[in-house]
Amino acid sequence: MWFFNSFVKSLYDLNWLRGTRKDLGKAFSYFCLFLFLYVGLTMVPVFVNMMKGDTVAALKTGLAQKVPDFTATVKDGELSVVGVDQPYIFRDGEFILVVDTITTSTLTLGTYLDDKINAGLLITRSKGEMYDGDKGQSRSQVWKDVGNVSVNRAQLINLANKFLSKPMMFVYFLFILVFVYMFLGVGKLLSVLIVSAIILAITKIAKKQWLFKEIFTVGLFAVTLTTIIIEAMEGLGIGFIFSGIIIFLIWLGVIVLLDKPAPVEEIKS
């Protein structure tokens, strides 16, 4: 129950937040649990909608409809493809796939790229060449390093169906969930560190009796309200650059800088 009590208190209770300044261990525990809950509530609905919706089914259907009935064989370092007219050219948005294992002259992927196509894959009898226009990177793979292999349409679709199965989708989701949790956690910790350092500098000028460790500890609780506000702003489409840092700076500043020292009792003689 302490987590839910801390969650509610961190939204409004300034005195409670100031009183947590000595509980760094509890603050870290709260921060980790809150972040896990936030990432879960954000990611799980997306995963559920994807699994219930037509996304996976559309991928499988599209693959079955667009992949021709081919057989590709690599033997003695050369690739041969049967079952499709060559050169086989497939375009999808800014991506192009070209298969030509018949032409004996040297082929380059750049021949097929233009202003509308900035990425693609060229498959020839000797190698496969891929280009990513967004990264400006080009990679190639010669077939002589692959060995003697053979693959056909049925094998490719069966493999794709395994990768798009519900158990595999769940595994992908877990990996993505962990990645988002770690990435977001590091980002928020950096925000708390930066803002805490700024607040510390201001407290020195204002002659407030706060240590950096205490400000940082309170900041781990204070991320709650800031996260909710930013999430609401993004939902309404009114977010702006560095809005999270600015709002967090204001909120943590209110907590720390408006702290009034306890009155000193007069000693009567």
PDB file of C-alpha atoms in Angstrom:
ATOM      1  CA  MET A   1       0.000   0.000   0.000  1.00  0.00           C
ATOM      2  CA  TRP A   2       2.953   2.361   0.540  1.00  0.00           C
ATOM      3  CA  PHE A   3       3.406   2.676  -3.219  1.00  0.00           C
ATOM      4  CA  PHE A   4      -0.153   3.829  -3.866  1.00  0.00           C
ATOM      5  CA  ASN A   5      -0.020   6.132  -0.861  1.00  0.00           C
ATOM      6  CA  SER A   6       3.250   7.590  -2.159  1.00  0.00           C
ATOM      7  CA  PHE A   7       1.751   7.935  -5.640  1.00  0.00           C
ATOM      8  CA  VAL A   8      -1.189   9.981  -4.367  1.00  0.00           C
ATOM      9  CA  LYS A   9       0.896  12.072  -1.962  1.00  0.00           C
ATOM     10  CA  SER A  10       3.485  12.882  -4.640  1.00  0.00           C
ATOM     11  CA  LEU A  11       0.785  14.573  -6.734  1.00  0.00           C
ATOM     12  CA  TYR A  12      -0.044  17.361  -4.303  1.00  0.00           C
ATOM     13  CA  ASP A  13       1.376  17.067  -0.787  1.00  0.00           C
ATOM     14  CA  LEU A  14       4.375  19.425  -0.624  1.00  0.00           C
ATOM     15  CA  ASN A  15       5.098  18.753   3.035  1.00  0.00           C
ATOM     16  CA  TRP A  16       5.057  14.989   2.453  1.00  0.00           C
ATOM     17  CA  LEU A  17       7.412  15.366  -0.515  1.00  0.00           C
ATOM     18  CA  ARG A  18       9.806  17.471   1.569  1.00  0.00           C
ATOM     19  CA  GLY A  19       9.650  14.880   4.290  1.00  0.00           C
ATOM     20  CA  THR A  20      10.980  12.182   1.939  1.00  0.00           C
ATOM     21  CA  ARG A  21      14.354  13.890   1.484  1.00  0.00           C
ATOM     22  CA  LYS A  22      16.144  11.349   3.698  1.00  0.00           C
ATOM     23  CA  ASP A  23      14.579   8.219   2.112  1.00  0.00           C
ATOM     24  CA  LEU A  24      16.752   7.702  -0.982  1.00  0.00           C
ATOM     25  CA  GLY A  25      16.300   3.912  -0.975  1.00  0.00           C
ATOM     26  CA  LYS A  26      12.523   4.166  -0.797  1.00  0.00           C
ATOM     27  CA  ALA A  27      12.580   6.888  -3.456  1.00  0.00           C
ATOM     28  CA  PHE A  28      14.465   4.635  -5.878  1.00  0.00           C
ATOM     29  CA  SER A  29      12.054   1.775  -5.172  1.00  0.00           C
ATOM     30  CA  TYR A  30       9.099   4.047  -5.840  1.00  0.00           C
ATOM     31  CA  PHE A  31      10.689   5.460  -9.003  1.00  0.00           C
ATOM     32  CA  CYS A  32      11.327   1.986 -10.448  1.00  0.00           C
ATOM     33  CA  LEU A  33       7.809   0.753  -9.644  1.00  0.00           C
ATOM     34  CA  PHE A  34       6.164   3.913 -10.961  1.00  0.00           C
ATOM     35  CA  LEU A  35       8.153   3.732 -14.187  1.00  0.00           C
ATOM     36  CA  PHE A  36       7.244   0.053 -14.629  1.00  0.00           C
ATOM     37  CA  LEU A  37       3.571   0.848 -14.110  1.00  0.00           C
ATOM     38  CA  TYR A  38       3.744   3.792 -16.534  1.00  0.00           C
ATOM     39  CA  VAL A  39       5.482   1.795 -19.268  1.00  0.00           C
ATOM     40  CA  GLY A  40       3.087  -1.111 -18.774  1.00  0.00           C
ATOM     41  CA  LEU A  41      -0.027   1.055 -19.017  1.00  0.00           C
ATOM     42  CA  THR A  42       1.415   2.715 -22.113  1.00  0.00           C
ATOM     43  CA  MET A  43       2.640  -0.385 -23.959  1.00  0.00           C
ATOM     44  CA  VAL A  44       0.150  -3.114 -23.040  1.00  0.00           C
ATOM     45  CA  PRO A  45      -2.863  -1.509 -24.793  1.00  0.00           C
ATOM     46  CA  VAL A  46      -0.784  -1.165 -27.963  1.00  0.00           C
ATOM     47  CA  PHE A  47       0.183  -4.838 -27.792  1.00  0.00           C
ATOM     48  CA  VAL A  48      -3.390  -5.973 -27.077  1.00  0.00           C
ATOM     49  CA  ASN A  49      -4.795  -3.936 -29.975  1.00  0.00           C
ATOM     50  CA  MET A  50      -2.136  -5.297 -32.283  1.00  0.00           C
ATOM     51  CA  MET A  51      -2.884  -8.891 -31.320  1.00  0.00           C
ATOM     52  CA  LYS A  52      -6.660  -8.438 -31.489  1.00  0.00           C
ATOM     53  CA  GLY A  53      -6.581  -6.316 -34.615  1.00  0.00           C
ATOM     54  CA  ASP A  54      -5.694  -7.135 -38.192  1.00  0.00           C
ATOM     55  CA  THR A  55      -2.031  -6.113 -38.073  1.00  0.00           C
ATOM     56  CA  VAL A  56      -0.507  -9.579 -37.882  1.00  0.00           C
ATOM     57  CA  ALA A  57      -3.173 -11.091 -40.134  1.00  0.00           C
ATOM     58  CA  ALA A  58      -2.559  -8.349 -42.716  1.00  0.00           C
ATOM     59  CA  LEU A  59       1.175  -9.040 -42.656  1.00  0.00           C
ATOM     60  CA  LYS A  60       0.622 -12.742 -43.246  1.00  0.00           C
ATOM     61  CA  THR A  61      -1.932 -12.119 -45.989  1.00  0.00           C
ATOM     62  CA  GLY A  62       0.257  -9.532 -47.687  1.00  0.00           C
ATOM     63  CA  LEU A  63       3.227 -11.889 -47.609  1.00  0.00           C
ATOM     64  CA  ALA A  64       1.198 -14.729 -49.108  1.00  0.00           C
ATOM     65  CA  GLN A  65      -0.158 -12.471 -51.859  1.00  0.00           C
ATOM     66  CA  LYS A  66       3.026 -10.625 -52.808  1.00  0.00           C
ATOM     67  CA  VAL A  67       5.655 -13.371 -52.613  1.00  0.00           C
ATOM     68  CA  PRO A  68       5.757 -15.287 -55.926  1.00  0.00           C
ATOM     69  CA  ASP A  69       6.103 -19.060 -56.188  1.00  0.00           C
ATOM     70  CA  PHE A  70       9.886 -19.200 -56.457  1.00  0.00           C
ATOM     71  CA  THR A  71      12.786 -21.470 -55.674  1.00  0.00           C
ATOM     72  CA  ALA A  72      16.194 -19.945 -54.973  1.00  0.00           C
ATOM     73  CA  THR A  73      19.296 -22.121 -54.970  1.00  0.00           C
ATOM     74  CA  VAL A  74      22.872 -21.216 -54.128  1.00  0.00           C
ATOM     75  CA  LYS A  75      25.403 -23.672 -55.551  1.00  0.00           C
ATOM     76  CA  ASP A  76      29.129 -23.215 -56.009  1.00  0.00           C
ATOM     77  CA  GLY A  77      28.898 -19.548 -55.087  1.00  0.00           C
ATOM     78  CA  GLU A  78      26.185 -18.661 -57.625  1.00  0.00           C
ATOM     79  CA  LEU A  79      22.492 -17.984 -57.061  1.00  0.00           C
ATOM     80  CA  SER A  80      19.764 -19.145 -59.411  1.00  0.00           C
ATOM     81  CA  VAL A  81      16.102 -18.238 -59.033  1.00  0.00           C
ATOM     82  CA  VAL A  82      13.301 -20.014 -60.900  1.00  0.00           C
ATOM     83  CA  GLY A  83       9.571 -19.421 -60.886  1.00  0.00           C
ATOM     84  CA  VAL A  84       9.660 -15.640 -61.478  1.00  0.00           C
ATOM     85  CA  ASP A  85      10.214 -13.542 -64.574  1.00  0.00           C
ATOM     86  CA  GLN A  86      13.498 -11.691 -64.353  1.00  0.00           C
ATOM     87  CA  PRO A  87      14.400  -9.012 -63.758  1.00  0.00           C
ATOM     88  CA  TYR A  88      11.807  -9.175 -60.992  1.00  0.00           C
ATOM     89  CA  ILE A  89      11.095  -5.683 -59.646  1.00  0.00           C
ATOM     90  CA  PHE A  90       8.938  -4.994 -56.590  1.00  0.00           C
ATOM     91  CA  ARG A  91       8.290  -1.488 -55.280  1.00  0.00           C
ATOM     92  CA  ASP A  92       6.762  -0.596 -51.933  1.00  0.00           C
ATOM     93  CA  GLY A  93       6.823   3.078 -51.034  1.00  0.00           C
ATOM     94  CA  GLU A  94      10.440   4.219 -50.994  1.00  0.00           C
ATOM     95  CA  PHE A  95      11.807   0.666 -51.133  1.00  0.00           C
ATOM     96  CA  ILE A  96      12.605  -1.403 -54.204  1.00  0.00           C
ATOM     97  CA  LEU A  97      13.523  -5.090 -54.569  1.00  0.00           C
ATOM     98  CA  VAL A  98      15.248  -6.228 -57.754  1.00  0.00           C
ATOM     99  CA  VAL A  99      16.035  -9.870 -58.523  1.00  0.00           C
ATOM    100  CA  ASP A 100      18.143 -10.593 -61.626  1.00  0.00           C
ATOM    101  CA  THR A 101      20.225 -13.766 -61.654  1.00  0.00           C
ATOM    102  CA  ILE A 102      20.186 -14.068 -65.431  1.00  0.00           C
ATOM    103  CA  THR A 103      22.043 -10.974 -66.608  1.00  0.00           C
ATOM    104  CA  THR A 104      25.761 -11.674 -66.942  1.00  0.00           C
ATOM    105  CA  SER A 105      26.880  -8.036 -66.981  1.00  0.00           C
ATOM    106  CA  THR A 106      27.620  -6.136 -63.772  1.00  0.00           C
ATOM    107  CA  LEU A 107      24.497  -4.739 -62.091  1.00  0.00           C
ATOM    108  CA  THR A 108      24.334  -1.995 -59.458  1.00  0.00           C
ATOM    109  CA  LEU A 109      21.507  -0.998 -57.168  1.00  0.00           C
ATOM    110  CA  GLY A 110      22.091   2.693 -57.915  1.00  0.00           C
ATOM    111  CA  THR A 111      20.585   2.164 -61.369  1.00  0.00           C
ATOM    112  CA  TYR A 112      17.167   1.627 -59.806  1.00  0.00           C
ATOM    113  CA  LEU A 113      17.301   4.414 -57.200  1.00  0.00           C
ATOM    114  CA  ASP A 114      15.819   7.857 -57.793  1.00  0.00           C
ATOM    115  CA  ASP A 115      14.187  10.737 -55.899  1.00  0.00           C
ATOM    116  CA  LYS A 116      11.250   8.537 -54.884  1.00  0.00           C
ATOM    117  CA  ILE A 117      13.219   5.355 -54.174  1.00  0.00           C
ATOM    118  CA  ASN A 118      16.022   5.793 -51.634  1.00  0.00           C
ATOM    119  CA  ALA A 119      16.386   2.258 -50.307  1.00  0.00           C
ATOM    120  CA  GLY A 120      16.466  -1.147 -51.886  1.00  0.00           C
ATOM    121  CA  LEU A 121      17.809  -4.657 -52.282  1.00  0.00           C
ATOM    122  CA  LEU A 122      19.449  -5.989 -55.436  1.00  0.00           C
ATOM    123  CA  ILE A 123      19.914  -9.744 -55.780  1.00  0.00           C
ATOM    124  CA  THR A 124      22.182 -10.998 -58.567  1.00  0.00           C
ATOM    125  CA  ARG A 125      23.778 -14.338 -59.322  1.00  0.00           C
ATOM    126  CA  SER A 126      26.952 -13.432 -57.404  1.00  0.00           C
ATOM    127  CA  LYS A 127      25.780 -11.281 -54.479  1.00  0.00           C
ATOM    128  CA  GLY A 128      23.052  -9.386 -52.667  1.00  0.00           C
ATOM    129  CA  GLU A 129      23.374  -5.616 -52.296  1.00  0.00           C
ATOM    130  CA  MET A 130      21.331  -3.484 -49.893  1.00  0.00           C
ATOM    131  CA  TYR A 131      21.237   0.294 -49.592  1.00  0.00           C
ATOM    132  CA  ASP A 132      19.648   2.416 -46.841  1.00  0.00           C
ATOM    133  CA  GLY A 133      19.192   5.987 -48.028  1.00  0.00           C
ATOM    134  CA  ASP A 134      18.240   7.322 -44.591  1.00  0.00           C
ATOM    135  CA  LYS A 135      21.558   6.173 -43.110  1.00  0.00           C
ATOM    136  CA  GLY A 136      23.532   6.477 -46.333  1.00  0.00           C
ATOM    137  CA  GLN A 137      24.850   2.940 -45.826  1.00  0.00           C
ATOM    138  CA  SER A 138      25.382   0.176 -48.361  1.00  0.00           C
ATOM    139  CA  ARG A 139      26.025  -3.492 -47.605  1.00  0.00           C
ATOM    140  CA  SER A 140      26.666  -6.514 -49.781  1.00  0.00           C
ATOM    141  CA  GLN A 141      26.861 -10.280 -49.312  1.00  0.00           C
ATOM    142  CA  VAL A 142      28.545 -12.590 -51.808  1.00  0.00           C
ATOM    143  CA  TRP A 143      26.889 -15.984 -52.202  1.00  0.00           C
ATOM    144  CA  LYS A 144      30.166 -17.930 -52.201  1.00  0.00           C
ATOM    145  CA  ASP A 145      30.347 -17.283 -48.424  1.00  0.00           C
ATOM    146  CA  VAL A 146      26.879 -18.733 -47.868  1.00  0.00           C
ATOM    147  CA  GLY A 147      27.481 -22.309 -49.012  1.00  0.00           C
ATOM    148  CA  ASN A 148      25.036 -24.527 -50.875  1.00  0.00           C
ATOM    149  CA  VAL A 149      21.468 -23.773 -49.767  1.00  0.00           C
ATOM    150  CA  SER A 150      17.991 -23.763 -51.253  1.00  0.00           C
ATOM    151  CA  VAL A 151      14.798 -21.987 -50.236  1.00  0.00           C
ATOM    152  CA  ASN A 152      11.345 -21.723 -51.782  1.00  0.00           C
ATOM    153  CA  ARG A 153       8.131 -19.781 -51.263  1.00  0.00           C
ATOM    154  CA  ALA A 154       6.551 -22.328 -48.913  1.00  0.00           C
ATOM    155  CA  GLN A 155       9.605 -22.412 -46.656  1.00  0.00           C
ATOM    156  CA  LEU A 156       9.787 -18.617 -46.554  1.00  0.00           C
ATOM    157  CA  ILE A 157       6.098 -18.233 -45.660  1.00  0.00           C
ATOM    158  CA  ASN A 158       6.312 -20.959 -42.995  1.00  0.00           C
ATOM    159  CA  LEU A 159       9.318 -19.215 -41.459  1.00  0.00           C
ATOM    160  CA  ALA A 160       7.521 -15.862 -41.519  1.00  0.00           C
ATOM    161  CA  ASN A 161       4.431 -17.409 -39.911  1.00  0.00           C
ATOM    162  CA  LYS A 162       6.592 -18.729 -37.063  1.00  0.00           C
ATOM    163  CA  PHE A 163       8.103 -15.296 -36.481  1.00  0.00           C
ATOM    164  CA  LEU A 164       4.621 -13.742 -36.572  1.00  0.00           C
ATOM    165  CA  SER A 165       3.016 -16.300 -34.271  1.00  0.00           C
ATOM    166  CA  LYS A 166       1.430 -15.130 -31.020  1.00  0.00           C
ATOM    167  CA  PRO A 167       4.111 -16.694 -28.770  1.00  0.00           C
ATOM    168  CA  MET A 168       6.857 -14.977 -30.772  1.00  0.00           C
ATOM    169  CA  MET A 169       4.944 -11.684 -30.786  1.00  0.00           C
ATOM    170  CA  PHE A 170       4.749 -11.928 -26.987  1.00  0.00           C
ATOM    171  CA  VAL A 171       8.525 -12.482 -26.808  1.00  0.00           C
ATOM    172  CA  TYR A 172       9.094  -9.445 -29.048  1.00  0.00           C
ATOM    173  CA  PHE A 173       6.797  -7.437 -26.805  1.00  0.00           C
ATOM    174  CA  LEU A 174       8.768  -8.387 -23.690  1.00  0.00           C
ATOM    175  CA  PHE A 175      12.035  -7.332 -25.328  1.00  0.00           C
ATOM    176  CA  ILE A 176      10.506  -4.033 -26.419  1.00  0.00           C
ATOM    177  CA  LEU A 177       8.997  -3.510 -22.956  1.00  0.00           C
ATOM    178  CA  VAL A 178      12.367  -4.024 -21.257  1.00  0.00           C
ATOM    179  CA  PHE A 179      14.113  -1.766 -23.780  1.00  0.00           C
ATOM    180  CA  VAL A 180      11.556   1.040 -23.362  1.00  0.00           C
ATOM    181  CA  TYR A 181      11.691   0.677 -19.567  1.00  0.00           C
ATOM    182  CA  MET A 182      15.487   0.969 -19.484  1.00  0.00           C
ATOM    183  CA  PHE A 183      15.639   3.758 -22.069  1.00  0.00           C
ATOM    184  CA  LEU A 184      12.929   5.802 -20.366  1.00  0.00           C
ATOM    185  CA  GLY A 185      14.413   5.126 -16.934  1.00  0.00           C
ATOM    186  CA  VAL A 186      17.845   6.413 -17.944  1.00  0.00           C
ATOM    187  CA  GLY A 187      16.258   9.463 -19.548  1.00  0.00           C
ATOM    188  CA  LYS A 188      14.223  10.336 -16.473  1.00  0.00           C
ATOM    189  CA  LEU A 189      17.161   9.788 -14.130  1.00  0.00           C
ATOM    190  CA  LEU A 190      19.232  12.182 -16.226  1.00  0.00           C
ATOM    191  CA  SER A 191      16.394  14.697 -16.026  1.00  0.00           C
ATOM    192  CA  VAL A 192      16.267  14.370 -12.241  1.00  0.00           C
ATOM    193  CA  LEU A 193      20.054  14.797 -12.029  1.00  0.00           C
ATOM    194  CA  ILE A 194      20.112  17.878 -14.266  1.00  0.00           C
ATOM    195  CA  VAL A 195      17.143  19.582 -12.620  1.00  0.00           C
ATOM    196  CA  SER A 196      18.418  18.720  -9.135  1.00  0.00           C
ATOM    197  CA  ALA A 197      21.756  20.349  -9.971  1.00  0.00           C
ATOM    198  CA  ILE A 198      19.967  23.498 -11.166  1.00  0.00           C
ATOM    199  CA  ILE A 199      17.800  23.625  -8.052  1.00  0.00           C
ATOM    200  CA  LEU A 200      20.874  23.102  -5.860  1.00  0.00           C
ATOM    201  CA  ALA A 201      22.557  26.119  -7.443  1.00  0.00           C
ATOM    202  CA  ILE A 202      19.458  28.216  -6.756  1.00  0.00           C
ATOM    203  CA  THR A 203      19.246  26.985  -3.151  1.00  0.00           C
ATOM    204  CA  LYS A 204      22.821  28.168  -2.569  1.00  0.00           C
ATOM    205  CA  ILE A 205      21.853  31.637  -3.747  1.00  0.00           C
ATOM    206  CA  ALA A 206      18.637  31.575  -1.727  1.00  0.00           C
ATOM    207  CA  LYS A 207      20.522  30.153   1.281  1.00  0.00           C
ATOM    208  CA  LYS A 208      18.228  27.154   1.631  1.00  0.00           C
ATOM    209  CA  GLN A 209      19.419  24.245   3.741  1.00  0.00           C
ATOM    210  CA  TRP A 210      19.134  21.488   1.126  1.00  0.00           C
ATOM    211  CA  LEU A 211      21.746  18.942   0.052  1.00  0.00           C
ATOM    212  CA  PHE A 212      21.974  17.619  -3.526  1.00  0.00           C
ATOM    213  CA  LYS A 213      21.139  14.111  -2.293  1.00  0.00           C
ATOM    214  CA  GLU A 214      17.965  15.422  -0.658  1.00  0.00           C
ATOM    215  CA  ILE A 215      16.850  17.321  -3.769  1.00  0.00           C
ATOM    216  CA  PHE A 216      17.536  14.286  -5.937  1.00  0.00           C
ATOM    217  CA  THR A 217      15.577  12.052  -3.562  1.00  0.00           C
ATOM    218  CA  VAL A 218      12.537  14.327  -3.625  1.00  0.00           C
ATOM    219  CA  GLY A 219      12.903  14.563  -7.410  1.00  0.00           C
ATOM    220  CA  LEU A 220      12.452  10.804  -7.750  1.00  0.00           C
ATOM    221  CA  PHE A 221       9.002  11.218  -6.228  1.00  0.00           C
ATOM    222  CA  ALA A 222       8.272  14.467  -8.029  1.00  0.00           C
ATOM    223  CA  VAL A 223       8.527  12.853 -11.492  1.00  0.00           C
ATOM    224  CA  THR A 224       5.015  11.468 -10.906  1.00  0.00           C
ATOM    225  CA  LEU A 225       3.095  14.697 -11.447  1.00  0.00           C
ATOM    226  CA  THR A 226       5.382  15.858 -14.238  1.00  0.00           C
ATOM    227  CA  THR A 227       4.950  12.576 -16.151  1.00  0.00           C
ATOM    228  CA  ILE A 228       1.166  12.748 -15.889  1.00  0.00           C
ATOM    229  CA  ILE A 229       1.078  16.392 -17.016  1.00  0.00           C
ATOM    230  CA  ILE A 230       3.340  15.736 -20.010  1.00  0.00           C
ATOM    231  CA  GLU A 231       1.307  12.677 -20.989  1.00  0.00           C
ATOM    232  CA  ALA A 232      -1.884  14.761 -20.867  1.00  0.00           C
ATOM    233  CA  MET A 233      -0.288  17.560 -22.894  1.00  0.00           C
ATOM    234  CA  GLU A 234       0.896  15.147 -25.563  1.00  0.00           C
ATOM    235  CA  GLY A 235      -2.570  13.626 -25.702  1.00  0.00           C
ATOM    236  CA  LEU A 236      -4.003  17.091 -26.331  1.00  0.00           C
ATOM    237  CA  GLY A 237      -1.262  17.923 -28.815  1.00  0.00           C
ATOM    238  CA  ILE A 238       0.014  20.931 -26.883  1.00  0.00           C
ATOM    239  CA  GLY A 239       3.479  19.718 -25.922  1.00  0.00           C
ATOM    240  CA  PHE A 240       6.542  21.757 -26.827  1.00  0.00           C
ATOM    241  CA  ILE A 241      10.290  21.165 -26.884  1.00  0.00           C
ATOM    242  CA  PHE A 242      11.855  20.730 -23.437  1.00  0.00           C
ATOM    243  CA  SER A 243       8.391  21.020 -21.891  1.00  0.00           C
ATOM    244  CA  GLY A 244       9.091  18.064 -19.595  1.00  0.00           C
ATOM    245  CA  ILE A 245      12.300  19.587 -18.207  1.00  0.00           C
ATOM    246  CA  ILE A 246      10.699  23.005 -17.734  1.00  0.00           C
ATOM    247  CA  ILE A 247       7.622  21.667 -15.942  1.00  0.00           C
ATOM    248  CA  PHE A 248       9.746  19.390 -13.765  1.00  0.00           C
ATOM    249  CA  LEU A 249      12.064  22.299 -12.917  1.00  0.00           C
ATOM    250  CA  ILE A 250       9.117  24.435 -11.840  1.00  0.00           C
ATOM    251  CA  TRP A 251       7.510  21.655  -9.783  1.00  0.00           C
ATOM    252  CA  LEU A 252      10.706  20.618  -8.004  1.00  0.00           C
ATOM    253  CA  GLY A 253      11.563  24.279  -7.483  1.00  0.00           C
ATOM    254  CA  VAL A 254       8.218  24.866  -5.766  1.00  0.00           C
ATOM    255  CA  ILE A 255       8.826  21.881  -3.490  1.00  0.00           C
ATOM    256  CA  VAL A 256      12.342  22.883  -2.485  1.00  0.00           C
ATOM    257  CA  LEU A 257      12.513  26.669  -2.717  1.00  0.00           C
ATOM    258  CA  LEU A 258       9.206  27.375  -0.980  1.00  0.00           C
ATOM    259  CA  ASP A 259      10.211  25.244   1.978  1.00  0.00           C
ATOM    260  CA  LYS A 260       9.972  27.299   5.133  1.00  0.00           C
ATOM    261  CA  PRO A 261      12.422  26.452   7.911  1.00  0.00           C
ATOM    262  CA  ALA A 262      10.918  25.360  11.188  1.00  0.00           C
ATOM    263  CA  PRO A 263      10.533  28.267  13.611  1.00  0.00           C
ATOM    264  CA  VAL A 264      13.158  28.491  16.331  1.00  0.00           C
ATOM    265  CA  GLU A 265      11.667  28.603  19.827  1.00  0.00           C
ATOM    266  CA  GLU A 266      12.884  31.372  22.062  1.00  0.00           C
ATOM    267  CA  ILE A 267      14.751  30.332  25.175  1.00  0.00           C
ATOM    268  CA  LYS A 268      13.274  32.068  28.166  1.00  0.00           C
ATOM    269  CA  SER A 269      15.637  32.989  30.945  1.00  0.00           C
TER     270      SER A 269
END
